[in-house]
Amino acid sequence: MDNVASAGSLEAANKKLIAEFMEVFSTGNVESILGYLAPTATWWVAGTIEGISGTKDKQEFREMLSGLSANTKSGAITLTPLAWTAEGDRVAVETESYSEMNNGRVYNNLYHFVFEVRDGLIQSVKEFLDTEHTRAVFL
């Protein structure tokens, strides 16, 4: 029974961390966002969108975030978690984004994120999204 209780506590703590991360992500403060990522963290984005898709290390993710934020009117893309699943070190979150872009378009995408959390930091992220919507809004 102790393993179940501690696992539940770990999962609750991981969900709380990711909820906080999404709130901070929604501010657009790149350095605060990066503070949630381990030094060796990776961020993978589905698809074949040049400059966005593929695996990025923390520095490459910083550059991508800065570029995305610069294209938004508010300097941020708001993330709203819709549904959660947590098991062990993994937190999966169905998420909706929203941002008004400098080009007059609205970015409103749906995602499935899978976060791997260890020692209170995000170790890796897999981001599944509507790549055609992203391409249409950003490119």
Short mmCIF file of N, CA, C and O in Angstrom, two decimals:
data_model
loop_
_atom_site.label_atom_id
_atom_site.label_comp_id
_atom_site.label_asym_id
_atom_site.label_seq_id
_atom_site.Cartn_x
_atom_site.Cartn_y
_atom_site.Cartn_z
N MET A 1 0.82 -1.19 0.00
CA MET A 1 0.00 0.00 0.00
C MET A 1 0.86 1.26 0.00
O MET A 1 0.50 2.25 -0.59
N ASP A 2 2.05 1.20 0.63
CA ASP A 2 2.92 2.36 0.65
C ASP A 2 3.37 2.76 -0.75
O ASP A 2 3.47 3.93 -1.06
N ASN A 3 3.66 1.76 -1.61
CA ASN A 3 4.07 2.06 -2.98
C ASN A 3 2.98 2.79 -3.74
O ASN A 3 3.25 3.69 -4.50
N VAL A 4 1.73 2.38 -3.54
CA VAL A 4 0.61 3.03 -4.22
C VAL A 4 0.48 4.47 -3.73
O VAL A 4 0.33 5.39 -4.53
N ALA A 5 0.59 4.67 -2.44
CA ALA A 5 0.47 6.03 -1.89
C ALA A 5 1.60 6.91 -2.39
O ALA A 5 1.38 8.04 -2.80
N SER A 6 2.83 6.40 -2.38
CA SER A 6 3.95 7.22 -2.83
C SER A 6 3.88 7.46 -4.33
O SER A 6 4.22 8.54 -4.80
N ALA A 7 3.43 6.47 -5.10
CA ALA A 7 3.28 6.66 -6.54
C ALA A 7 2.22 7.73 -6.80
O ALA A 7 2.40 8.59 -7.65
N GLY A 8 1.11 7.68 -6.06
CA GLY A 8 0.07 8.68 -6.21
C GLY A 8 0.59 10.07 -5.87
O GLY A 8 0.27 11.05 -6.54
N SER A 9 1.43 10.16 -4.85
CA SER A 9 2.01 11.44 -4.46
C SER A 9 2.96 11.94 -5.54
O SER A 9 2.97 13.13 -5.86
N LEU A 10 3.78 11.04 -6.11
CA LEU A 10 4.69 11.40 -7.19
C LEU A 10 3.90 11.92 -8.39
O LEU A 10 4.22 12.96 -8.96
N GLU A 11 2.86 11.20 -8.76
CA GLU A 11 2.06 11.59 -9.91
C GLU A 11 1.37 12.93 -9.67
O GLU A 11 1.33 13.78 -10.55
N ALA A 12 0.85 13.13 -8.46
CA ALA A 12 0.21 14.41 -8.14
C ALA A 12 1.22 15.55 -8.21
O ALA A 12 0.94 16.63 -8.75
N ALA A 13 2.43 15.31 -7.69
CA ALA A 13 3.48 16.33 -7.74
C ALA A 13 3.88 16.63 -9.19
O ALA A 13 4.08 17.79 -9.56
N ASN A 14 3.99 15.59 -10.01
CA ASN A 14 4.35 15.79 -11.41
C ASN A 14 3.27 16.55 -12.17
O ASN A 14 3.58 17.44 -12.96
N LYS A 15 2.00 16.22 -11.92
CA LYS A 15 0.90 16.95 -12.55
C LYS A 15 0.91 18.42 -12.13
O LYS A 15 0.73 19.31 -12.96
N LYS A 16 1.17 18.67 -10.86
CA LYS A 16 1.24 20.04 -10.35
C LYS A 16 2.37 20.80 -11.05
O LYS A 16 2.19 21.95 -11.46
N LEU A 17 3.52 20.16 -11.19
CA LEU A 17 4.66 20.79 -11.86
C LEU A 17 4.31 21.15 -13.30
O LEU A 17 4.59 22.26 -13.76
N ILE A 18 3.68 20.24 -14.02
CA ILE A 18 3.33 20.49 -15.42
C ILE A 18 2.25 21.57 -15.52
O ILE A 18 2.28 22.41 -16.42
N ALA A 19 1.30 21.59 -14.60
CA ALA A 19 0.28 22.65 -14.59
C ALA A 19 0.95 24.01 -14.40
O ALA A 19 0.63 24.98 -15.10
N GLU A 20 1.90 24.08 -13.46
CA GLU A 20 2.64 25.33 -13.25
C GLU A 20 3.44 25.70 -14.50
O GLU A 20 3.48 26.87 -14.90
N PHE A 21 4.07 24.70 -15.11
CA PHE A 21 4.85 24.94 -16.33
C PHE A 21 3.96 25.55 -17.42
O PHE A 21 4.36 26.51 -18.08
N MET A 22 2.76 25.01 -17.59
CA MET A 22 1.87 25.54 -18.63
C MET A 22 1.44 26.98 -18.32
O MET A 22 1.30 27.79 -19.23
N GLU A 23 1.22 27.28 -17.03
CA GLU A 23 0.90 28.66 -16.65
C GLU A 23 2.06 29.59 -16.99
O GLU A 23 1.86 30.68 -17.53
N VAL A 24 3.27 29.18 -16.66
CA VAL A 24 4.46 30.00 -16.95
C VAL A 24 4.68 30.10 -18.46
O VAL A 24 5.00 31.16 -18.99
N PHE A 25 4.49 28.99 -19.17
CA PHE A 25 4.62 28.99 -20.64
C PHE A 25 3.70 30.05 -21.23
O PHE A 25 4.07 30.77 -22.16
N SER A 26 2.51 30.17 -20.67
CA SER A 26 1.49 31.09 -21.16
C SER A 26 1.85 32.56 -20.96
O SER A 26 1.21 33.44 -21.52
N THR A 27 2.88 32.84 -20.15
CA THR A 27 3.34 34.22 -19.95
C THR A 27 4.32 34.64 -21.04
O THR A 27 4.56 35.83 -21.23
N GLY A 28 4.96 33.66 -21.69
CA GLY A 28 5.94 33.96 -22.72
C GLY A 28 7.33 34.28 -22.19
O GLY A 28 8.23 34.60 -22.96
N ASN A 29 7.52 34.20 -20.87
CA ASN A 29 8.84 34.49 -20.27
C ASN A 29 9.76 33.30 -20.52
O ASN A 29 9.71 32.30 -19.79
N VAL A 30 10.59 33.41 -21.54
CA VAL A 30 11.39 32.28 -22.01
C VAL A 30 12.30 31.73 -20.91
O VAL A 30 12.37 30.51 -20.71
N GLU A 31 12.99 32.60 -20.17
CA GLU A 31 13.90 32.10 -19.14
C GLU A 31 13.15 31.39 -18.01
O GLU A 31 13.63 30.38 -17.48
N SER A 32 11.98 31.89 -17.65
CA SER A 32 11.16 31.20 -16.63
C SER A 32 10.68 29.85 -17.13
O SER A 32 10.69 28.87 -16.39
N ILE A 33 10.29 29.80 -18.40
CA ILE A 33 9.86 28.54 -19.02
C ILE A 33 11.00 27.52 -18.95
O ILE A 33 10.82 26.39 -18.52
N LEU A 34 12.19 27.97 -19.35
CA LEU A 34 13.34 27.07 -19.40
C LEU A 34 13.77 26.61 -18.02
O LEU A 34 14.39 25.56 -17.88
N GLY A 35 13.42 27.36 -16.97
CA GLY A 35 13.75 26.97 -15.61
C GLY A 35 13.09 25.67 -15.18
O GLY A 35 13.55 25.03 -14.22
N TYR A 36 12.05 25.24 -15.88
CA TYR A 36 11.38 23.98 -15.56
C TYR A 36 12.05 22.78 -16.24
O TYR A 36 11.73 21.64 -15.93
N LEU A 37 12.97 23.04 -17.17
CA LEU A 37 13.61 21.98 -17.93
C LEU A 37 14.98 21.62 -17.34
O LEU A 37 15.75 22.51 -16.99
N ALA A 38 15.25 20.33 -17.26
CA ALA A 38 16.57 19.85 -16.84
C ALA A 38 17.61 20.35 -17.84
O ALA A 38 17.29 20.61 -19.01
N PRO A 39 18.87 20.47 -17.42
CA PRO A 39 19.92 20.93 -18.33
C PRO A 39 20.03 20.09 -19.60
O PRO A 39 20.36 20.62 -20.66
N THR A 40 19.75 18.80 -19.51
CA THR A 40 19.86 17.90 -20.67
C THR A 40 18.50 17.60 -21.31
O THR A 40 18.39 16.67 -22.10
N ALA A 41 17.49 18.40 -20.99
CA ALA A 41 16.13 18.16 -21.50
C ALA A 41 16.09 18.24 -23.02
O ALA A 41 16.86 18.98 -23.64
N THR A 42 15.16 17.47 -23.60
CA THR A 42 14.89 17.53 -25.03
C THR A 42 13.41 17.82 -25.25
O THR A 42 12.57 17.45 -24.42
N TRP A 43 13.12 18.50 -26.36
CA TRP A 43 11.75 18.81 -26.74
C TRP A 43 11.58 18.37 -28.18
O TRP A 43 12.26 18.86 -29.07
N TRP A 44 10.67 17.42 -28.42
CA TRP A 44 10.42 16.87 -29.75
C TRP A 44 9.05 17.34 -30.21
O TRP A 44 8.07 17.28 -29.45
N VAL A 45 8.98 17.80 -31.46
CA VAL A 45 7.71 18.23 -32.06
C VAL A 45 7.45 17.38 -33.30
O VAL A 45 8.33 17.21 -34.15
N ALA A 46 6.23 16.88 -33.41
CA ALA A 46 5.83 16.03 -34.54
C ALA A 46 5.89 16.80 -35.86
O ALA A 46 5.87 18.03 -35.89
N GLY A 47 5.94 16.05 -36.93
CA GLY A 47 5.79 16.63 -38.26
C GLY A 47 7.09 16.98 -38.95
O GLY A 47 8.18 16.54 -38.56
N THR A 48 6.95 17.82 -39.99
CA THR A 48 8.08 18.20 -40.84
C THR A 48 8.11 19.71 -41.05
O THR A 48 8.46 20.19 -42.13
N ILE A 49 7.74 20.47 -40.03
CA ILE A 49 7.71 21.93 -40.15
C ILE A 49 9.12 22.47 -39.91
O ILE A 49 9.68 22.32 -38.82
N GLU A 50 9.69 23.11 -40.91
CA GLU A 50 11.05 23.62 -40.81
C GLU A 50 11.17 24.60 -39.65
O GLU A 50 10.34 25.50 -39.49
N GLY A 51 12.19 24.39 -38.81
CA GLY A 51 12.43 25.27 -37.67
C GLY A 51 11.61 24.94 -36.44
O GLY A 51 11.84 25.51 -35.38
N ILE A 52 10.64 24.03 -36.57
CA ILE A 52 9.78 23.69 -35.44
C ILE A 52 9.84 22.19 -35.13
O ILE A 52 10.09 21.80 -33.99
N SER A 53 9.63 21.34 -36.13
CA SER A 53 9.57 19.90 -35.91
C SER A 53 10.95 19.31 -35.62
O SER A 53 11.97 19.89 -35.95
N GLY A 54 10.91 18.12 -34.98
CA GLY A 54 12.14 17.41 -34.66
C GLY A 54 12.52 17.57 -33.21
O GLY A 54 11.74 18.11 -32.42
N THR A 55 13.71 17.09 -32.85
CA THR A 55 14.19 17.12 -31.46
C THR A 55 15.11 18.31 -31.26
O THR A 55 16.02 18.53 -32.06
N LYS A 56 14.87 19.04 -30.19
CA LYS A 56 15.69 20.19 -29.84
C LYS A 56 16.25 20.02 -28.43
O LYS A 56 15.55 19.53 -27.55
N ASP A 57 17.51 20.44 -28.24
CA ASP A 57 18.04 20.50 -26.89
C ASP A 57 17.55 21.81 -26.25
O ASP A 57 16.82 22.58 -26.88
N LYS A 58 17.97 22.06 -25.04
CA LYS A 58 17.44 23.21 -24.30
C LYS A 58 17.77 24.54 -25.00
O LYS A 58 16.91 25.42 -25.09
N GLN A 59 18.97 24.69 -25.53
CA GLN A 59 19.35 25.93 -26.22
C GLN A 59 18.56 26.10 -27.52
O GLN A 59 18.08 27.19 -27.82
N GLU A 60 18.39 25.02 -28.27
CA GLU A 60 17.62 25.09 -29.51
C GLU A 60 16.16 25.40 -29.21
O GLU A 60 15.50 26.14 -29.95
N PHE A 61 15.64 24.85 -28.10
CA PHE A 61 14.26 25.13 -27.70
C PHE A 61 14.13 26.60 -27.31
O PHE A 61 13.14 27.25 -27.65
N ARG A 62 15.13 27.16 -26.61
CA ARG A 62 15.14 28.59 -26.25
C ARG A 62 15.00 29.44 -27.52
O ARG A 62 14.20 30.37 -27.57
N GLU A 63 15.78 29.11 -28.54
CA GLU A 63 15.75 29.86 -29.80
C GLU A 63 14.39 29.76 -30.48
O GLU A 63 13.85 30.75 -30.96
N MET A 64 13.82 28.54 -30.49
CA MET A 64 12.51 28.36 -31.11
C MET A 64 11.45 29.15 -30.36
O MET A 64 10.63 29.84 -30.96
N LEU A 65 11.45 29.06 -29.02
CA LEU A 65 10.48 29.80 -28.20
C LEU A 65 10.57 31.29 -28.44
O LEU A 65 9.54 31.97 -28.58
N SER A 66 11.78 31.81 -28.47
CA SER A 66 11.97 33.25 -28.68
C SER A 66 11.40 33.68 -30.02
O SER A 66 10.74 34.71 -30.13
N GLY A 67 11.62 32.86 -31.04
CA GLY A 67 11.09 33.16 -32.37
C GLY A 67 9.57 33.11 -32.41
O GLY A 67 8.92 33.98 -32.99
N LEU A 68 8.99 32.09 -31.77
CA LEU A 68 7.53 31.97 -31.74
C LEU A 68 6.92 33.15 -31.00
O LEU A 68 5.96 33.76 -31.46
N SER A 69 7.49 33.50 -29.84
CA SER A 69 6.96 34.61 -29.03
C SER A 69 7.01 35.92 -29.81
O SER A 69 6.10 36.74 -29.71
N ALA A 70 8.06 36.13 -30.60
CA ALA A 70 8.20 37.36 -31.36
C ALA A 70 7.12 37.51 -32.43
O ALA A 70 6.83 38.63 -32.85
N ASN A 71 6.50 36.41 -32.82
CA ASN A 71 5.45 36.44 -33.85
C ASN A 71 4.06 36.65 -33.27
O ASN A 71 3.09 36.72 -34.02
N THR A 72 3.93 36.73 -31.94
CA THR A 72 2.62 36.88 -31.31
C THR A 72 2.42 38.31 -30.82
O THR A 72 3.37 38.98 -30.43
N LYS A 73 1.16 38.76 -30.82
CA LYS A 73 0.85 40.11 -30.34
C LYS A 73 1.14 40.26 -28.86
O LYS A 73 1.60 41.30 -28.41
N SER A 74 0.87 39.20 -28.07
CA SER A 74 1.04 39.27 -26.62
C SER A 74 2.42 38.81 -26.16
O SER A 74 2.75 38.94 -24.99
N GLY A 75 3.22 38.25 -27.08
CA GLY A 75 4.52 37.71 -26.71
C GLY A 75 4.43 36.32 -26.13
O GLY A 75 5.39 35.82 -25.57
N ALA A 76 3.25 35.70 -26.24
CA ALA A 76 3.06 34.37 -25.64
C ALA A 76 2.01 33.57 -26.39
O ALA A 76 1.16 34.12 -27.07
N ILE A 77 2.10 32.26 -26.20
CA ILE A 77 1.05 31.34 -26.65
C ILE A 77 0.47 30.74 -25.38
O ILE A 77 1.19 30.12 -24.58
N THR A 78 -0.82 30.97 -25.16
CA THR A 78 -1.48 30.46 -23.97
C THR A 78 -1.77 28.97 -24.14
O THR A 78 -2.31 28.56 -25.16
N LEU A 79 -1.40 28.18 -23.12
CA LEU A 79 -1.70 26.75 -23.11
C LEU A 79 -2.74 26.47 -22.03
O LEU A 79 -2.56 26.87 -20.88
N THR A 80 -3.80 25.77 -22.41
CA THR A 80 -4.86 25.40 -21.47
C THR A 80 -4.97 23.88 -21.43
O THR A 80 -5.37 23.26 -22.42
N PRO A 81 -4.59 23.25 -20.29
CA PRO A 81 -4.73 21.80 -20.19
C PRO A 81 -6.21 21.41 -20.16
O PRO A 81 -7.02 22.07 -19.50
N LEU A 82 -6.55 20.35 -20.88
CA LEU A 82 -7.94 19.90 -20.97
C LEU A 82 -8.16 18.56 -20.26
O LEU A 82 -9.22 18.34 -19.69
N ALA A 83 -7.19 17.66 -20.33
CA ALA A 83 -7.34 16.34 -19.72
C ALA A 83 -5.95 15.80 -19.38
O ALA A 83 -5.00 16.04 -20.12
N TRP A 84 -5.87 15.09 -18.27
CA TRP A 84 -4.59 14.64 -17.72
C TRP A 84 -4.55 13.13 -17.55
O TRP A 84 -5.55 12.52 -17.16
N THR A 85 -3.37 12.56 -17.76
CA THR A 85 -3.07 11.19 -17.38
C THR A 85 -1.66 11.19 -16.83
O THR A 85 -0.75 11.72 -17.47
N ALA A 86 -1.49 10.65 -15.63
CA ALA A 86 -0.14 10.60 -15.03
C ALA A 86 0.13 9.19 -14.52
O ALA A 86 -0.74 8.58 -13.88
N GLU A 87 1.30 8.71 -14.84
CA GLU A 87 1.72 7.40 -14.38
C GLU A 87 3.23 7.43 -14.20
O GLU A 87 3.96 7.72 -15.15
N GLY A 88 3.69 7.21 -12.98
CA GLY A 88 5.12 7.24 -12.71
C GLY A 88 5.71 8.59 -13.07
O GLY A 88 5.21 9.62 -12.67
N ASP A 89 6.79 8.55 -13.89
CA ASP A 89 7.47 9.78 -14.30
C ASP A 89 6.82 10.48 -15.49
O ASP A 89 7.29 11.53 -15.91
N ARG A 90 5.76 9.89 -16.04
CA ARG A 90 5.15 10.43 -17.26
C ARG A 90 3.84 11.15 -16.97
O ARG A 90 3.00 10.65 -16.22
N VAL A 91 3.70 12.32 -17.59
CA VAL A 91 2.46 13.08 -17.51
C VAL A 91 2.03 13.37 -18.95
O VAL A 91 2.79 13.98 -19.71
N ALA A 92 0.83 12.93 -19.31
CA ALA A 92 0.28 13.19 -20.64
C ALA A 92 -0.86 14.20 -20.47
O ALA A 92 -1.67 14.08 -19.56
N VAL A 93 -0.86 15.22 -21.34
CA VAL A 93 -1.84 16.28 -21.21
C VAL A 93 -2.41 16.64 -22.57
O VAL A 93 -1.66 17.02 -23.48
N GLU A 94 -3.74 16.52 -22.70
CA GLU A 94 -4.42 17.07 -23.87
C GLU A 94 -4.54 18.57 -23.59
O GLU A 94 -4.97 18.98 -22.51
N THR A 95 -4.14 19.38 -24.57
CA THR A 95 -3.98 20.81 -24.34
C THR A 95 -4.50 21.60 -25.54
O THR A 95 -4.40 21.14 -26.68
N GLU A 96 -5.01 22.81 -25.25
CA GLU A 96 -5.41 23.73 -26.31
C GLU A 96 -4.56 24.99 -26.20
O GLU A 96 -4.29 25.47 -25.09
N SER A 97 -4.13 25.53 -27.36
CA SER A 97 -3.36 26.78 -27.36
C SER A 97 -4.20 27.89 -27.97
O SER A 97 -5.15 27.64 -28.71
N TYR A 98 -3.80 29.12 -27.63
CA TYR A 98 -4.44 30.29 -28.24
C TYR A 98 -3.45 31.45 -28.26
O TYR A 98 -2.79 31.72 -27.25
N SER A 99 -3.36 32.11 -29.40
CA SER A 99 -2.56 33.33 -29.50
C SER A 99 -2.97 34.08 -30.75
O SER A 99 -3.22 33.48 -31.80
N GLU A 100 -3.04 35.40 -30.63
CA GLU A 100 -3.25 36.25 -31.80
C GLU A 100 -1.88 36.62 -32.35
O GLU A 100 -1.00 37.06 -31.61
N MET A 101 -1.70 36.42 -33.64
CA MET A 101 -0.40 36.58 -34.27
C MET A 101 -0.25 37.97 -34.87
O MET A 101 -1.23 38.62 -35.22
N ASN A 102 1.01 38.40 -35.02
CA ASN A 102 1.30 39.69 -35.65
C ASN A 102 0.85 39.72 -37.11
O ASN A 102 0.59 40.79 -37.64
N ASN A 103 0.74 38.55 -37.74
CA ASN A 103 0.32 38.49 -39.15
C ASN A 103 -1.20 38.53 -39.31
O ASN A 103 -1.72 38.37 -40.41
N GLY A 104 -1.94 38.73 -38.20
CA GLY A 104 -3.39 38.83 -38.25
C GLY A 104 -4.11 37.50 -38.08
O GLY A 104 -5.33 37.47 -37.94
N ARG A 105 -3.38 36.40 -38.07
CA ARG A 105 -4.00 35.09 -37.90
C ARG A 105 -4.13 34.75 -36.42
O ARG A 105 -3.50 35.36 -35.57
N VAL A 106 -4.96 33.75 -36.14
CA VAL A 106 -5.14 33.26 -34.77
C VAL A 106 -4.58 31.84 -34.71
O VAL A 106 -4.94 31.00 -35.54
N TYR A 107 -3.71 31.62 -33.73
CA TYR A 107 -3.17 30.28 -33.51
C TYR A 107 -3.99 29.64 -32.41
O TYR A 107 -3.97 30.09 -31.26
N ASN A 108 -4.75 28.60 -32.77
CA ASN A 108 -5.61 27.90 -31.82
C ASN A 108 -5.50 26.41 -32.16
O ASN A 108 -6.23 25.91 -33.00
N ASN A 109 -4.54 25.73 -31.50
CA ASN A 109 -4.22 24.36 -31.86
C ASN A 109 -4.58 23.41 -30.72
O ASN A 109 -4.77 23.85 -29.58
N LEU A 110 -4.67 22.15 -31.03
CA LEU A 110 -4.87 21.10 -30.04
C LEU A 110 -3.63 20.22 -30.03
O LEU A 110 -3.05 19.94 -31.09
N TYR A 111 -3.24 19.78 -28.83
CA TYR A 111 -2.01 19.01 -28.65
C TYR A 111 -2.26 17.80 -27.77
O TYR A 111 -3.18 17.79 -26.96
N HIS A 112 -1.32 16.87 -27.88
CA HIS A 112 -1.15 15.84 -26.88
C HIS A 112 0.32 15.91 -26.50
O HIS A 112 1.20 15.63 -27.33
N PHE A 113 0.61 16.36 -25.29
CA PHE A 113 1.97 16.44 -24.78
C PHE A 113 2.25 15.23 -23.90
O PHE A 113 1.39 14.83 -23.11
N VAL A 114 3.45 14.69 -23.99
CA VAL A 114 3.91 13.67 -23.05
C VAL A 114 5.19 14.22 -22.41
O VAL A 114 6.18 14.45 -23.11
N PHE A 115 5.13 14.47 -21.11
CA PHE A 115 6.25 14.98 -20.34
C PHE A 115 6.86 13.84 -19.53
O PHE A 115 6.12 13.04 -18.96
N GLU A 116 8.17 13.80 -19.48
CA GLU A 116 8.87 12.90 -18.57
C GLU A 116 9.52 13.78 -17.50
O GLU A 116 10.28 14.69 -17.82
N VAL A 117 9.16 13.51 -16.23
CA VAL A 117 9.61 14.34 -15.12
C VAL A 117 10.46 13.49 -14.16
O VAL A 117 10.06 12.38 -13.80
N ARG A 118 11.62 14.03 -13.79
CA ARG A 118 12.45 13.40 -12.77
C ARG A 118 13.09 14.49 -11.93
O ARG A 118 13.52 15.51 -12.46
N ASP A 119 13.13 14.24 -10.63
CA ASP A 119 13.79 15.17 -9.71
C ASP A 119 13.22 16.59 -9.82
O ASP A 119 13.95 17.57 -9.73
N GLY A 120 11.92 16.68 -10.07
CA GLY A 120 11.27 17.98 -10.10
C GLY A 120 11.54 18.82 -11.33
O GLY A 120 11.22 20.01 -11.36
N LEU A 121 12.12 18.19 -12.37
CA LEU A 121 12.39 18.91 -13.62
C LEU A 121 11.89 18.10 -14.81
O LEU A 121 11.87 16.86 -14.79
N ILE A 122 11.53 18.81 -15.88
CA ILE A 122 11.11 18.16 -17.11
C ILE A 122 12.36 17.65 -17.82
O ILE A 122 13.28 18.41 -18.11
N GLN A 123 12.37 16.34 -18.09
CA GLN A 123 13.51 15.70 -18.75
C GLN A 123 13.31 15.64 -20.27
O GLN A 123 14.27 15.77 -21.02
N SER A 124 12.08 15.39 -20.68
CA SER A 124 11.79 15.33 -22.12
C SER A 124 10.32 15.65 -22.35
O SER A 124 9.48 15.46 -21.47
N VAL A 125 10.07 16.14 -23.56
CA VAL A 125 8.70 16.47 -23.98
C VAL A 125 8.52 15.93 -25.39
O VAL A 125 9.40 16.07 -26.24
N LYS A 126 7.37 15.32 -25.61
CA LYS A 126 6.92 14.95 -26.96
C LYS A 126 5.66 15.75 -27.21
O LYS A 126 4.71 15.71 -26.41
N GLU A 127 5.63 16.50 -28.31
CA GLU A 127 4.52 17.39 -28.65
C GLU A 127 3.88 16.92 -29.95
O GLU A 127 4.49 16.99 -31.01
N PHE A 128 2.65 16.43 -29.84
CA PHE A 128 1.87 16.02 -31.01
C PHE A 128 0.82 17.10 -31.24
O PHE A 128 0.14 17.50 -30.29
N LEU A 129 0.69 17.59 -32.48
CA LEU A 129 -0.19 18.72 -32.75
C LEU A 129 -0.68 18.66 -34.18
O LEU A 129 -0.23 17.84 -34.98
N ASP A 130 -1.61 19.56 -34.53
CA ASP A 130 -2.09 19.70 -35.90
C ASP A 130 -1.03 20.51 -36.66
O ASP A 130 -1.01 21.74 -36.59
N THR A 131 -0.15 19.80 -37.35
CA THR A 131 0.95 20.47 -38.02
C THR A 131 0.47 21.35 -39.18
O THR A 131 1.08 22.38 -39.46
N GLU A 132 -0.62 20.99 -39.82
CA GLU A 132 -1.12 21.80 -40.94
C GLU A 132 -1.62 23.15 -40.44
O GLU A 132 -1.43 24.17 -41.08
N HIS A 133 -2.26 23.16 -39.26
CA HIS A 133 -2.70 24.44 -38.68
C HIS A 133 -1.49 25.30 -38.34
O HIS A 133 -1.45 26.50 -38.63
N THR A 134 -0.47 24.68 -37.73
CA THR A 134 0.75 25.43 -37.38
C THR A 134 1.38 26.02 -38.63
O THR A 134 1.73 27.19 -38.67
N ARG A 135 1.49 25.22 -39.69
CA ARG A 135 2.08 25.67 -40.95
C ARG A 135 1.27 26.84 -41.52
O ARG A 135 1.83 27.84 -41.95
N ALA A 136 -0.05 26.73 -41.48
CA ALA A 136 -0.92 27.76 -42.07
C ALA A 136 -0.81 29.09 -41.31
O ALA A 136 -0.90 30.16 -41.91
N VAL A 137 -0.63 29.03 -40.00
CA VAL A 137 -0.58 30.25 -39.19
C VAL A 137 0.81 30.88 -39.19
O VAL A 137 0.94 32.10 -39.32
N PHE A 138 1.85 30.06 -39.05
CA PHE A 138 3.20 30.61 -38.87
C PHE A 138 3.94 30.82 -40.19
O PHE A 138 4.85 31.64 -40.24
N LEU A 139 3.63 30.05 -41.24
CA LEU A 139 4.44 30.12 -42.46
C LEU A 139 3.71 30.76 -43.64
O LEU A 139 2.58 30.94 -43.72
#
